[in-house]
Structure formats: C-alpha cells, structure tokens
Amino acid sequence: MRAWRALLGAQHRLSRVLDLELQAAHGTSLHDHEVLIILSEQPGGACRMADLADLVALSRSGLTRRVDRMAESGLVSREPCPLDRRGVLARITEAGWQALAAATPVHVAGVRRHFVDVLASDELAVLAEALEKVAIDCPGTGSTPGVSTSAEAADA
Amino acid sequence: MRAWRALLGAQHRLSRVLDLELQAAHGTSLHDHEVLIILSEQPGGACRMADLADLVALSRSGLTRRVDRMAESGLVSREPCPLDRRGVLARITEAGWQALAAATPVHVAGVRRHFVDVLASDELAVLAEALEKVAIDCPGTGSTPGVSTSAEAADA
C-alpha cells in the first residue's frame, strides 16, 4: 500500500502545485486546461459530453458544471451531436485554443520542474512502464470512449 | 512526458474502476470514501473545511458541494470551529464510520487487484520511492495543512 499512498500523494500535490502555477500565470485552472487538452486532441476539437466525462474521469453532473463555466468564459461551445439526437458535443473555441496555447508552456515547465527533473531517467522509465501496465489492466482499456462507458458499467 | 502521461492515464483509469466497484457494492463514491478516510485519520474525526479542501485537492466550492451532499446522506456533520470563528469543521458521523468500515474491504481489494497485483515487487518499490520524492519536492510539503495553504498561495 506504500506505492498506492505515494501515487495518491504525488497526484494530489502535483495537481495542486500545477493548478496554482497555471492560475497565477493565466487564470486557467488545471481542470479547465485538461478539458482543453482533451478537446484539442479530438477530430474537429469536439467530443460528446458523455465521452468527455469518461476521459476526464468526472461524473456527468461534474462535467456539466465544468463545461457550463468554461462556456461562460468562452473557452468551449456546446452544440447538438449530429450522430446522437440526445447527445451534446463540447467544442473548443478560438478563445479556447488561445488559452490552451498560452497556458501550455507554463504547464509543461511545471511538469518538468516538479516531476521529470525530480526523477532519474531509470525511475521515469520504470514509472512509465509500470503505470502503463496498470492502465492497460484496468477494465475498459482499448475500447473507444463511447463504448467503454457502457461496457464498464456492465462489468461493475 | 511518457511517464507523466502514464501517471495521468493510470490515475484516471484506476479512479474510475475503483469508483464503479465501490458504487456497485455500497453506493459510496470513491470521492466520498476519500473524504471519509481523511476525516477518520484526523484527531476526533474532524477537520477544518479549508484544510480538508487542501487534503483532497479540491477547490473550496467543490469541497463545499461534496460535503453538503455527504451531510445530506448523514455521513458527515458540520459545526463551528472552536479555534477559528470564521472556520467550519467537517466531522465524520457514526453513519460515516459505518460506511467507511463497509466500503474499505471493497476498496482495498480493488487497489490490490488493479494496482498491486499488476506490478512486480521491484516496480512497486521504485514507484513508491519515486512518487514519494515527487510529493516531497512539491512546495508546501511537510508543513501542517492549515499553514501550507497560505504558504503555497504566497509561493504562486
């Protein structure tokens, strides 16, 4: 359990310090930044809300609140999903792309300073390999986001 | 950045699967369980809301919402802080202790199955050491919760 506690502790502390640095530099929260990164990697910069909740590990209601706030700030827009009548797409806006571009150097420098630079290269290699193994072993890995949600709910 | 991505990926997937397992077995979310664990480790089972937000890496408003919901379910109570006139204490209730006791075996088994058992013992050792190093290196480590918040805000 020591490794597990260490994982939680590192994750909490890293999130907090990276969030403080982003907020201080650009007023973007780490959580908003994470949503922007994910949207920026989707085709057309858009993603179904249901899939996005899955990708950022948030409940539907938690994601709705976050995307509501981000839409108020103009970082994302919402639109009906063409493939799913009940679905809603979140899409990164031009202002969202600009916020992402502005915040990314601060975020990358923070990850480097508080994570990469703290560790030896062999530690980073073991960490990468071990944590990829953990992720792959988790139920639902490898399927597409929309599919994995229902498959995992059925598993549980 | 591969190790960083792996850390995020493992954290997301583990959180999701552990949350699904806890919800299926006891209707407790992983987030609520985490709050209960932290409160159970505080003297008297109580913690200032400001310090709790820090320990669970949530914004004040995010923690307020969560504790509101948990108070509605009877898992925690709120009371004025005797040491700080403007402060509020969250305290684990008897029902909270029972929910914690009921959910803990499921949670521990999940951590074992999806994390500990997936890794070799030398990987776990490197992971523990490396991630403890990362946590210790983050600003604010080692100070008490109430103090670290203001110190870190000042740093940023």
PDB file of C-alpha atoms in Angstrom:
ATOM      1  CA  MET A   1       0.000   0.000   0.000  1.00  0.00           C
ATOM      2  CA  ARG A   2       3.010   2.283   0.279  1.00  0.00           C
ATOM      3  CA  ALA A   3       3.208   2.652  -3.515  1.00  0.00           C
ATOM      4  CA  TRP A   4      -0.529   3.308  -3.652  1.00  0.00           C
ATOM      5  CA  ARG A   5      -0.339   6.012  -0.988  1.00  0.00           C
ATOM      6  CA  ALA A   6       2.637   7.516  -2.793  1.00  0.00           C
ATOM      7  CA  LEU A   7       0.654   7.584  -6.042  1.00  0.00           C
ATOM      8  CA  LEU A   8      -2.254   9.399  -4.392  1.00  0.00           C
ATOM      9  CA  GLY A   9       0.053  11.796  -2.547  1.00  0.00           C
ATOM     10  CA  ALA A  10       2.098  12.667  -5.626  1.00  0.00           C
ATOM     11  CA  GLN A  11      -1.027  13.093  -7.709  1.00  0.00           C
ATOM     12  CA  HIS A  12      -2.644  15.434  -5.145  1.00  0.00           C
ATOM     13  CA  ARG A  13       0.426  17.536  -4.599  1.00  0.00           C
ATOM     14  CA  LEU A  14       1.293  17.768  -8.292  1.00  0.00           C
ATOM     15  CA  SER A  15      -2.274  18.724  -9.201  1.00  0.00           C
ATOM     16  CA  ARG A  16      -2.293  21.443  -6.585  1.00  0.00           C
ATOM     17  CA  VAL A  17       1.016  22.998  -7.480  1.00  0.00           C
ATOM     18  CA  LEU A  18       0.372  22.808 -11.248  1.00  0.00           C
ATOM     19  CA  ASP A  19      -3.050  24.350 -10.684  1.00  0.00           C
ATOM     20  CA  LEU A  20      -1.617  27.206  -8.613  1.00  0.00           C
ATOM     21  CA  GLU A  21       1.025  27.898 -11.260  1.00  0.00           C
ATOM     22  CA  LEU A  22      -1.491  27.902 -14.111  1.00  0.00           C
ATOM     23  CA  GLN A  23      -3.946  30.104 -12.230  1.00  0.00           C
ATOM     24  CA  ALA A  24      -1.213  32.556 -11.270  1.00  0.00           C
ATOM     25  CA  ALA A  25       0.101  32.801 -14.833  1.00  0.00           C
ATOM     26  CA  HIS A  26      -3.099  32.690 -16.879  1.00  0.00           C
ATOM     27  CA  GLY A  27      -6.160  32.359 -14.659  1.00  0.00           C
ATOM     28  CA  THR A  28      -6.786  28.931 -16.207  1.00  0.00           C
ATOM     29  CA  SER A  29      -7.420  26.102 -13.772  1.00  0.00           C
ATOM     30  CA  LEU A  30      -5.663  22.782 -14.265  1.00  0.00           C
ATOM     31  CA  HIS A  31      -9.086  21.175 -14.696  1.00  0.00           C
ATOM     32  CA  ASP A  32     -10.079  23.572 -17.483  1.00  0.00           C
ATOM     33  CA  HIS A  33      -6.677  23.103 -19.074  1.00  0.00           C
ATOM     34  CA  GLU A  34      -7.145  19.346 -19.013  1.00  0.00           C
ATOM     35  CA  VAL A  35     -10.517  19.645 -20.785  1.00  0.00           C
ATOM     36  CA  LEU A  36      -8.964  21.919 -23.411  1.00  0.00           C
ATOM     37  CA  ILE A  37      -6.093  19.458 -23.994  1.00  0.00           C
ATOM     38  CA  ILE A  38      -8.515  16.584 -24.490  1.00  0.00           C
ATOM     39  CA  LEU A  39     -10.774  18.560 -26.849  1.00  0.00           C
ATOM     40  CA  SER A  40      -7.752  19.776 -28.823  1.00  0.00           C
ATOM     41  CA  GLU A  41      -6.814  16.152 -29.490  1.00  0.00           C
ATOM     42  CA  GLN A  42     -10.249  15.167 -30.807  1.00  0.00           C
ATOM     43  CA  PRO A  43     -11.140  15.387 -34.518  1.00  0.00           C
ATOM     44  CA  GLY A  44     -12.546  18.880 -35.128  1.00  0.00           C
ATOM     45  CA  GLY A  45     -11.776  19.795 -31.494  1.00  0.00           C
ATOM     46  CA  ALA A  46     -15.125  18.378 -30.374  1.00  0.00           C
ATOM     47  CA  CYS A  47     -16.219  15.499 -28.180  1.00  0.00           C
ATOM     48  CA  ARG A  48     -19.532  14.142 -26.918  1.00  0.00           C
ATOM     49  CA  MET A  49     -20.149  15.204 -23.327  1.00  0.00           C
ATOM     50  CA  ALA A  50     -20.630  11.574 -22.299  1.00  0.00           C
ATOM     51  CA  ASP A  51     -17.231  10.600 -23.725  1.00  0.00           C
ATOM     52  CA  LEU A  52     -15.571  13.684 -22.300  1.00  0.00           C
ATOM     53  CA  ALA A  53     -16.791  12.833 -18.781  1.00  0.00           C
ATOM     54  CA  ASP A  54     -15.157   9.477 -19.234  1.00  0.00           C
ATOM     55  CA  LEU A  55     -11.876  10.925 -20.485  1.00  0.00           C
ATOM     56  CA  VAL A  56     -11.520  13.425 -17.640  1.00  0.00           C
ATOM     57  CA  ALA A  57     -12.795  10.946 -15.007  1.00  0.00           C
ATOM     58  CA  LEU A  58     -15.648  13.193 -13.895  1.00  0.00           C
ATOM     59  CA  SER A  59     -19.276  12.415 -13.182  1.00  0.00           C
ATOM     60  CA  ARG A  60     -21.759  13.660 -15.786  1.00  0.00           C
ATOM     61  CA  SER A  61     -23.010  16.348 -13.401  1.00  0.00           C
ATOM     62  CA  GLY A  62     -19.460  17.394 -12.502  1.00  0.00           C
ATOM     63  CA  LEU A  63     -18.528  17.692 -16.174  1.00  0.00           C
ATOM     64  CA  THR A  64     -21.732  19.599 -16.952  1.00  0.00           C
ATOM     65  CA  ARG A  65     -20.865  22.177 -14.274  1.00  0.00           C
ATOM     66  CA  ARG A  66     -17.316  22.500 -15.547  1.00  0.00           C
ATOM     67  CA  VAL A  67     -18.318  22.843 -19.200  1.00  0.00           C
ATOM     68  CA  ASP A  68     -21.040  25.339 -18.195  1.00  0.00           C
ATOM     69  CA  ARG A  69     -18.390  27.507 -16.548  1.00  0.00           C
ATOM     70  CA  MET A  70     -15.997  27.115 -19.469  1.00  0.00           C
ATOM     71  CA  ALA A  71     -18.752  28.047 -21.937  1.00  0.00           C
ATOM     72  CA  GLU A  72     -19.481  31.175 -19.884  1.00  0.00           C
ATOM     73  CA  SER A  73     -15.792  32.073 -20.198  1.00  0.00           C
ATOM     74  CA  GLY A  74     -15.999  31.442 -23.944  1.00  0.00           C
ATOM     75  CA  LEU A  75     -13.441  28.596 -23.915  1.00  0.00           C
ATOM     76  CA  VAL A  76     -15.834  25.973 -25.294  1.00  0.00           C
ATOM     77  CA  SER A  77     -19.157  25.911 -27.082  1.00  0.00           C
ATOM     78  CA  ARG A  78     -21.919  23.324 -26.992  1.00  0.00           C
ATOM     79  CA  GLU A  79     -23.911  22.027 -29.910  1.00  0.00           C
ATOM     80  CA  PRO A  80     -26.220  19.114 -30.706  1.00  0.00           C
ATOM     81  CA  CYS A  81     -24.423  15.919 -31.671  1.00  0.00           C
ATOM     82  CA  PRO A  82     -25.118  15.048 -35.340  1.00  0.00           C
ATOM     83  CA  LEU A  83     -24.760  11.296 -34.648  1.00  0.00           C
ATOM     84  CA  ASP A  84     -26.849  11.070 -31.500  1.00  0.00           C
ATOM     85  CA  ARG A  85     -30.104  13.006 -31.129  1.00  0.00           C
ATOM     86  CA  ARG A  86     -29.896  13.119 -27.336  1.00  0.00           C
ATOM     87  CA  GLY A  87     -26.166  13.825 -27.286  1.00  0.00           C
ATOM     88  CA  VAL A  88     -24.376  17.151 -26.855  1.00  0.00           C
ATOM     89  CA  LEU A  89     -20.953  17.991 -28.253  1.00  0.00           C
ATOM     90  CA  ALA A  90     -18.480  20.237 -26.468  1.00  0.00           C
ATOM     91  CA  ARG A  91     -16.143  22.033 -28.876  1.00  0.00           C
ATOM     92  CA  ILE A  92     -13.032  24.084 -28.166  1.00  0.00           C
ATOM     93  CA  THR A  93     -13.489  27.678 -29.400  1.00  0.00           C
ATOM     94  CA  GLU A  94     -10.939  30.053 -30.883  1.00  0.00           C
ATOM     95  CA  ALA A  95     -10.572  31.618 -27.403  1.00  0.00           C
ATOM     96  CA  GLY A  96     -10.093  28.105 -26.026  1.00  0.00           C
ATOM     97  CA  TRP A  97      -7.272  27.418 -28.494  1.00  0.00           C
ATOM     98  CA  GLN A  98      -5.633  30.698 -27.479  1.00  0.00           C
ATOM     99  CA  ALA A  99      -5.963  29.889 -23.750  1.00  0.00           C
ATOM    100  CA  LEU A 100      -4.517  26.444 -24.402  1.00  0.00           C
ATOM    101  CA  ALA A 101      -1.583  27.870 -26.364  1.00  0.00           C
ATOM    102  CA  ALA A 102      -0.886  30.471 -23.670  1.00  0.00           C
ATOM    103  CA  ALA A 103      -1.073  28.048 -20.747  1.00  0.00           C
ATOM    104  CA  THR A 104       0.760  25.106 -22.289  1.00  0.00           C
ATOM    105  CA  PRO A 105       4.335  26.415 -21.794  1.00  0.00           C
ATOM    106  CA  VAL A 106       3.604  27.115 -18.094  1.00  0.00           C
ATOM    107  CA  HIS A 107       2.059  23.688 -17.665  1.00  0.00           C
ATOM    108  CA  VAL A 108       4.854  21.836 -19.453  1.00  0.00           C
ATOM    109  CA  ALA A 109       7.506  23.737 -17.471  1.00  0.00           C
ATOM    110  CA  GLY A 110       5.668  22.835 -14.258  1.00  0.00           C
ATOM    111  CA  VAL A 111       5.507  19.146 -15.135  1.00  0.00           C
ATOM    112  CA  ARG A 112       9.199  19.235 -15.957  1.00  0.00           C
ATOM    113  CA  ARG A 113      10.180  21.067 -12.754  1.00  0.00           C
ATOM    114  CA  HIS A 114       8.000  19.137 -10.291  1.00  0.00           C
ATOM    115  CA  PHE A 115       8.032  15.702 -11.879  1.00  0.00           C
ATOM    116  CA  VAL A 116      10.558  14.982 -14.653  1.00  0.00           C
ATOM    117  CA  ASP A 117      13.504  16.846 -13.109  1.00  0.00           C
ATOM    118  CA  VAL A 118      12.923  15.276  -9.678  1.00  0.00           C
ATOM    119  CA  LEU A 119      13.409  11.748 -11.004  1.00  0.00           C
ATOM    120  CA  ALA A 120      16.298   9.817 -12.505  1.00  0.00           C
ATOM    121  CA  SER A 121      15.852   8.601 -16.063  1.00  0.00           C
ATOM    122  CA  ASP A 122      15.665   4.949 -14.971  1.00  0.00           C
ATOM    123  CA  GLU A 123      12.964   5.853 -12.428  1.00  0.00           C
ATOM    124  CA  LEU A 124      10.985   7.597 -15.163  1.00  0.00           C
ATOM    125  CA  ALA A 125      11.307   4.535 -17.387  1.00  0.00           C
ATOM    126  CA  VAL A 126      10.074   2.162 -14.655  1.00  0.00           C
ATOM    127  CA  LEU A 127       7.267   4.575 -13.769  1.00  0.00           C
ATOM    128  CA  ALA A 128       6.123   4.838 -17.382  1.00  0.00           C
ATOM    129  CA  GLU A 129       6.178   1.106 -17.948  1.00  0.00           C
ATOM    130  CA  ALA A 130       4.541   0.196 -14.624  1.00  0.00           C
ATOM    131  CA  LEU A 131       1.784   2.788 -14.868  1.00  0.00           C
ATOM    132  CA  GLU A 132       1.026   1.918 -18.480  1.00  0.00           C
ATOM    133  CA  LYS A 133       0.641  -1.686 -17.340  1.00  0.00           C
ATOM    134  CA  VAL A 134      -1.775  -0.582 -14.619  1.00  0.00           C
ATOM    135  CA  ALA A 135      -3.819   1.452 -17.088  1.00  0.00           C
ATOM    136  CA  ILE A 136      -3.936  -1.365 -19.645  1.00  0.00           C
ATOM    137  CA  ASP A 137      -5.026  -3.830 -16.989  1.00  0.00           C
ATOM    138  CA  CYS A 138      -7.993  -1.682 -15.941  1.00  0.00           C
ATOM    139  CA  PRO A 139     -11.318  -2.807 -17.390  1.00  0.00           C
ATOM    140  CA  GLY A 140     -12.418  -0.959 -20.487  1.00  0.00           C
ATOM    141  CA  THR A 141      -8.964  -0.114 -21.825  1.00  0.00           C
ATOM    142  CA  GLY A 142      -8.525  -0.205 -25.546  1.00  0.00           C
ATOM    143  CA  SER A 143     -12.154   0.339 -26.440  1.00  0.00           C
ATOM    144  CA  THR A 144     -13.389   3.652 -27.770  1.00  0.00           C
ATOM    145  CA  PRO A 145     -14.666   6.102 -25.154  1.00  0.00           C
ATOM    146  CA  GLY A 146     -18.345   5.882 -26.001  1.00  0.00           C
ATOM    147  CA  VAL A 147     -18.290   2.108 -25.910  1.00  0.00           C
ATOM    148  CA  SER A 148     -16.119   1.715 -22.823  1.00  0.00           C
ATOM    149  CA  THR A 149     -18.555   3.527 -20.567  1.00  0.00           C
ATOM    150  CA  SER A 150     -21.391   1.106 -21.017  1.00  0.00           C
ATOM    151  CA  ALA A 151     -19.078  -1.913 -21.061  1.00  0.00           C
ATOM    152  CA  GLU A 152     -17.581  -0.884 -17.721  1.00  0.00           C
ATOM    153  CA  ALA A 153     -20.920  -0.138 -16.154  1.00  0.00           C
ATOM    154  CA  ALA A 154     -21.994  -3.657 -17.133  1.00  0.00           C
ATOM    155  CA  ASP A 155     -18.770  -5.127 -15.703  1.00  0.00           C
ATOM    156  CA  ALA A 156     -19.367  -3.423 -12.366  1.00  0.00           C
TER     157      ALA A 156
ATOM    158  CA  MET B   1       6.495  13.103 -20.888  1.00  0.00           C
ATOM    159  CA  ARG B   2       5.708   9.407 -21.360  1.00  0.00           C
ATOM    160  CA  ALA B   3       5.892   8.792 -17.600  1.00  0.00           C
ATOM    161  CA  TRP B   4       3.693  11.828 -16.976  1.00  0.00           C
ATOM    162  CA  ARG B   5       1.057  10.674 -19.438  1.00  0.00           C
ATOM    163  CA  ALA B   6       1.213   7.199 -17.893  1.00  0.00           C
ATOM    164  CA  LEU B   7       0.682   8.701 -14.428  1.00  0.00           C
ATOM    165  CA  LEU B   8      -2.408  10.610 -15.585  1.00  0.00           C
ATOM    166  CA  GLY B   9      -3.752   7.622 -17.502  1.00  0.00           C
ATOM    167  CA  ALA B  10      -3.281   5.174 -14.640  1.00  0.00           C
ATOM    168  CA  GLN B  11      -4.781   7.622 -12.158  1.00  0.00           C
ATOM    169  CA  HIS B  12      -7.856   8.207 -14.347  1.00  0.00           C
ATOM    170  CA  ARG B  13      -8.480   4.572 -15.073  1.00  0.00           C
ATOM    171  CA  LEU B  14      -7.863   3.423 -11.519  1.00  0.00           C
ATOM    172  CA  SER B  15     -10.158   6.109 -10.111  1.00  0.00           C
ATOM    173  CA  ARG B  16     -12.905   5.123 -12.488  1.00  0.00           C
ATOM    174  CA  VAL B  17     -12.758   1.403 -11.881  1.00  0.00           C
ATOM    175  CA  LEU B  18     -12.412   1.788  -8.091  1.00  0.00           C
ATOM    176  CA  ASP B  19     -15.336   4.210  -8.109  1.00  0.00           C
ATOM    177  CA  LEU B  20     -17.522   1.809 -10.117  1.00  0.00           C
ATOM    178  CA  GLU B  21     -16.667  -1.044  -7.755  1.00  0.00           C
ATOM    179  CA  LEU B  22     -17.419   0.990  -4.620  1.00  0.00           C
ATOM    180  CA  GLN B  23     -20.677   2.331  -6.023  1.00  0.00           C
ATOM    181  CA  ALA B  24     -21.801  -1.124  -7.090  1.00  0.00           C
ATOM    182  CA  ALA B  25     -21.012  -2.659  -3.695  1.00  0.00           C
ATOM    183  CA  HIS B  26     -22.056   0.106  -1.299  1.00  0.00           C
ATOM    184  CA  GLY B  27     -23.359   3.127  -3.161  1.00  0.00           C
ATOM    185  CA  THR B  28     -20.384   5.105  -1.850  1.00  0.00           C
ATOM    186  CA  SER B  29     -18.440   7.117  -4.406  1.00  0.00           C
ATOM    187  CA  LEU B  30     -14.649   6.994  -4.390  1.00  0.00           C
ATOM    188  CA  HIS B  31     -14.647  10.725  -3.686  1.00  0.00           C
ATOM    189  CA  ASP B  32     -16.880  10.360  -0.624  1.00  0.00           C
ATOM    190  CA  HIS B  33     -14.797   7.416   0.524  1.00  0.00           C
ATOM    191  CA  GLU B  34     -11.657   9.512   0.222  1.00  0.00           C
ATOM    192  CA  VAL B  35     -13.171  12.273   2.382  1.00  0.00           C
ATOM    193  CA  LEU B  36     -14.204   9.684   4.984  1.00  0.00           C
ATOM    194  CA  ILE B  37     -10.683   8.184   5.037  1.00  0.00           C
ATOM    195  CA  ILE B  38      -9.110  11.589   5.598  1.00  0.00           C
ATOM    196  CA  LEU B  39     -11.576  12.563   8.340  1.00  0.00           C
ATOM    197  CA  SER B  40     -11.106   9.189  10.042  1.00  0.00           C
ATOM    198  CA  GLU B  41      -7.383   9.919  10.302  1.00  0.00           C
ATOM    199  CA  GLN B  42      -7.841  13.344  11.942  1.00  0.00           C
ATOM    200  CA  PRO B  43      -7.961  13.772  15.731  1.00  0.00           C
ATOM    201  CA  GLY B  44     -11.616  13.438  16.766  1.00  0.00           C
ATOM    202  CA  GLY B  45     -12.552  12.588  13.170  1.00  0.00           C
ATOM    203  CA  ALA B  46     -12.882  16.284  12.344  1.00  0.00           C
ATOM    204  CA  CYS B  47     -11.055  18.691  10.047  1.00  0.00           C
ATOM    205  CA  ARG B  48     -11.432  22.340   9.094  1.00  0.00           C
ATOM    206  CA  MET B  49     -13.097  22.666   5.698  1.00  0.00           C
ATOM    207  CA  ALA B  50     -10.181  24.784   4.462  1.00  0.00           C
ATOM    208  CA  ASP B  51      -7.666  22.080   5.398  1.00  0.00           C
ATOM    209  CA  LEU B  52      -9.872  19.332   4.016  1.00  0.00           C
ATOM    210  CA  ALA B  53     -10.066  21.057   0.620  1.00  0.00           C
ATOM    211  CA  ASP B  54      -6.292  21.056   0.642  1.00  0.00           C
ATOM    212  CA  LEU B  55      -6.016  17.382   1.580  1.00  0.00           C
ATOM    213  CA  VAL B  56      -8.442  16.169  -1.086  1.00  0.00           C
ATOM    214  CA  ALA B  57      -7.098  18.586  -3.726  1.00  0.00           C
ATOM    215  CA  LEU B  58     -10.473  20.220  -4.333  1.00  0.00           C
ATOM    216  CA  SER B  59     -11.439  23.853  -4.674  1.00  0.00           C
ATOM    217  CA  ARG B  60     -13.317  25.313  -1.709  1.00  0.00           C
ATOM    218  CA  SER B  61     -16.531  25.419  -3.701  1.00  0.00           C
ATOM    219  CA  GLY B  62     -16.038  21.860  -4.944  1.00  0.00           C
ATOM    220  CA  LEU B  63     -15.464  20.625  -1.404  1.00  0.00           C
ATOM    221  CA  THR B  64     -18.464  22.574  -0.095  1.00  0.00           C
ATOM    222  CA  ARG B  65     -20.704  20.856  -2.644  1.00  0.00           C
ATOM    223  CA  ARG B  66     -19.317  17.447  -1.783  1.00  0.00           C
ATOM    224  CA  VAL B  67     -19.603  17.923   1.980  1.00  0.00           C
ATOM    225  CA  ASP B  68     -23.142  19.303   1.518  1.00  0.00           C
ATOM    226  CA  ARG B  69     -24.123  16.108  -0.257  1.00  0.00           C
ATOM    227  CA  MET B  70     -22.370  13.929   2.316  1.00  0.00           C
ATOM    228  CA  ALA B  71     -24.105  15.803   5.157  1.00  0.00           C
ATOM    229  CA  GLU B  72     -27.466  15.208   3.457  1.00  0.00           C
ATOM    230  CA  SER B  73     -26.630  11.493   3.401  1.00  0.00           C
ATOM    231  CA  GLY B  74     -25.683  11.704   7.082  1.00  0.00           C
ATOM    232  CA  LEU B  75     -22.041  10.681   6.521  1.00  0.00           C
ATOM    233  CA  VAL B  76     -20.572  13.881   7.970  1.00  0.00           C
ATOM    234  CA  SER B  77     -21.748  16.764  10.131  1.00  0.00           C
ATOM    235  CA  ARG B  78     -20.646  20.380  10.161  1.00  0.00           C
ATOM    236  CA  GLU B  79     -20.010  22.537  13.206  1.00  0.00           C
ATOM    237  CA  PRO B  80     -18.327  25.846  14.006  1.00  0.00           C
ATOM    238  CA  CYS B  81     -14.562  25.593  14.513  1.00  0.00           C
ATOM    239  CA  PRO B  82     -13.646  26.353  18.141  1.00  0.00           C
ATOM    240  CA  LEU B  83     -10.230  27.752  17.135  1.00  0.00           C
ATOM    241  CA  ASP B  84     -11.327  29.925  14.236  1.00  0.00           C
ATOM    242  CA  ARG B  85     -14.511  31.985  14.395  1.00  0.00           C
ATOM    243  CA  ARG B  86     -14.989  32.019  10.640  1.00  0.00           C
ATOM    244  CA  GLY B  87     -13.994  28.380  10.210  1.00  0.00           C
ATOM    245  CA  VAL B  88     -16.239  25.330   9.829  1.00  0.00           C
ATOM    246  CA  LEU B  89     -15.324  21.813  10.893  1.00  0.00           C
ATOM    247  CA  ALA B  90     -16.478  18.724   8.998  1.00  0.00           C
ATOM    248  CA  ARG B  91     -16.750  15.686  11.249  1.00  0.00           C
ATOM    249  CA  ILE B  92     -17.322  12.039  10.340  1.00  0.00           C
ATOM    250  CA  THR B  93     -20.569  10.749  11.888  1.00  0.00           C
ATOM    251  CA  GLU B  94     -21.392   7.306  13.239  1.00  0.00           C
ATOM    252  CA  ALA B  95     -23.050   6.527   9.890  1.00  0.00           C
ATOM    253  CA  GLY B  96     -19.877   7.770   8.201  1.00  0.00           C
ATOM    254  CA  TRP B  97     -17.726   5.386  10.252  1.00  0.00           C
ATOM    255  CA  GLN B  98     -20.061   2.529   9.299  1.00  0.00           C
ATOM    256  CA  ALA B  99     -19.950   3.430   5.591  1.00  0.00           C
ATOM    257  CA  LEU B 100     -16.164   3.627   5.799  1.00  0.00           C
ATOM    258  CA  ALA B 101     -15.908   0.239   7.503  1.00  0.00           C
ATOM    259  CA  ALA B 102     -18.269  -1.351   4.967  1.00  0.00           C
ATOM    260  CA  ALA B 103     -16.538   0.099   1.901  1.00  0.00           C
ATOM    261  CA  THR B 104     -12.926  -0.349   2.982  1.00  0.00           C
ATOM    262  CA  PRO B 105     -12.606  -4.086   2.172  1.00  0.00           C
ATOM    263  CA  VAL B 106     -14.000  -3.481  -1.342  1.00  0.00           C
ATOM    264  CA  HIS B 107     -11.669  -0.553  -1.865  1.00  0.00           C
ATOM    265  CA  VAL B 108      -8.577  -2.350  -0.560  1.00  0.00           C
ATOM    266  CA  ALA B 109      -9.380  -5.417  -2.685  1.00  0.00           C
ATOM    267  CA  GLY B 110      -9.768  -3.150  -5.725  1.00  0.00           C
ATOM    268  CA  VAL B 111      -6.452  -1.430  -5.122  1.00  0.00           C
ATOM    269  CA  ARG B 112      -4.824  -4.826  -4.734  1.00  0.00           C
ATOM    270  CA  ARG B 113      -6.423  -6.279  -7.875  1.00  0.00           C
ATOM    271  CA  HIS B 114      -5.938  -3.312 -10.205  1.00  0.00           C
ATOM    272  CA  PHE B 115      -2.661  -1.928  -8.906  1.00  0.00           C
ATOM    273  CA  VAL B 116      -0.603  -4.062  -6.508  1.00  0.00           C
ATOM    274  CA  ASP B 117      -1.164  -7.402  -8.248  1.00  0.00           C
ATOM    275  CA  VAL B 118      -0.439  -5.941 -11.687  1.00  0.00           C
ATOM    276  CA  LEU B 119       3.076  -4.888 -10.702  1.00  0.00           C
ATOM    277  CA  ALA B 120       6.241  -6.719  -9.706  1.00  0.00           C
ATOM    278  CA  SER B 121       7.546  -6.029  -6.217  1.00  0.00           C
ATOM    279  CA  ASP B 122      10.582  -4.151  -7.541  1.00  0.00           C
ATOM    280  CA  GLU B 123       8.314  -1.986  -9.684  1.00  0.00           C
ATOM    281  CA  LEU B 124       6.205  -1.185  -6.623  1.00  0.00           C
ATOM    282  CA  ALA B 125       9.336  -0.267  -4.678  1.00  0.00           C
ATOM    283  CA  VAL B 126      10.616   2.086  -7.404  1.00  0.00           C
ATOM    284  CA  LEU B 127       7.148   3.576  -7.780  1.00  0.00           C
ATOM    285  CA  ALA B 128       6.819   4.223  -4.051  1.00  0.00           C
ATOM    286  CA  GLU B 129      10.237   5.801  -3.759  1.00  0.00           C
ATOM    287  CA  ALA B 130       9.943   7.895  -6.919  1.00  0.00           C
ATOM    288  CA  LEU B 131       6.458   9.194  -6.172  1.00  0.00           C
ATOM    289  CA  GLU B 132       7.333   9.993  -2.556  1.00  0.00           C
ATOM    290  CA  LYS B 133      10.254  12.008  -3.909  1.00  0.00           C
ATOM    291  CA  VAL B 134       7.894  13.873  -6.241  1.00  0.00           C
ATOM    292  CA  ALA B 135       5.476  14.614  -3.393  1.00  0.00           C
ATOM    293  CA  ILE B 136       8.229  15.777  -1.047  1.00  0.00           C
ATOM    294  CA  ASP B 137       9.646  18.054  -3.719  1.00  0.00           C
ATOM    295  CA  CYS B 138       6.311  19.816  -4.245  1.00  0.00           C
ATOM    296  CA  PRO B 139       6.044  23.175  -2.476  1.00  0.00           C
ATOM    297  CA  GLY B 140       4.305  23.074   0.884  1.00  0.00           C
ATOM    298  CA  THR B 141       5.217  19.503   1.822  1.00  0.00           C
ATOM    299  CA  GLY B 142       5.933  18.858   5.451  1.00  0.00           C
ATOM    300  CA  SER B 143       4.001  21.788   6.834  1.00  0.00           C
ATOM    301  CA  THR B 144       0.637  21.344   8.530  1.00  0.00           C
ATOM    302  CA  PRO B 145      -2.389  21.624   6.251  1.00  0.00           C
ATOM    303  CA  GLY B 146      -3.656  24.952   7.568  1.00  0.00           C
ATOM    304  CA  VAL B 147      -0.271  26.544   7.165  1.00  0.00           C
ATOM    305  CA  SER B 148       0.629  25.024   3.824  1.00  0.00           C
ATOM    306  CA  THR B 149      -2.350  26.544   2.024  1.00  0.00           C
ATOM    307  CA  SER B 150      -1.354  30.114   2.686  1.00  0.00           C
ATOM    308  CA  ALA B 151       2.338  29.374   2.166  1.00  0.00           C
ATOM    309  CA  GLU B 152       1.654  27.848  -1.233  1.00  0.00           C
ATOM    310  CA  ALA B 153      -0.665  30.620  -2.277  1.00  0.00           C
ATOM    311  CA  ALA B 154       2.141  33.032  -1.447  1.00  0.00           C
ATOM    312  CA  ASP B 155       4.664  30.957  -3.413  1.00  0.00           C
ATOM    313  CA  ALA B 156       2.472  31.043  -6.503  1.00  0.00           C
TER     314      ALA B 156
END
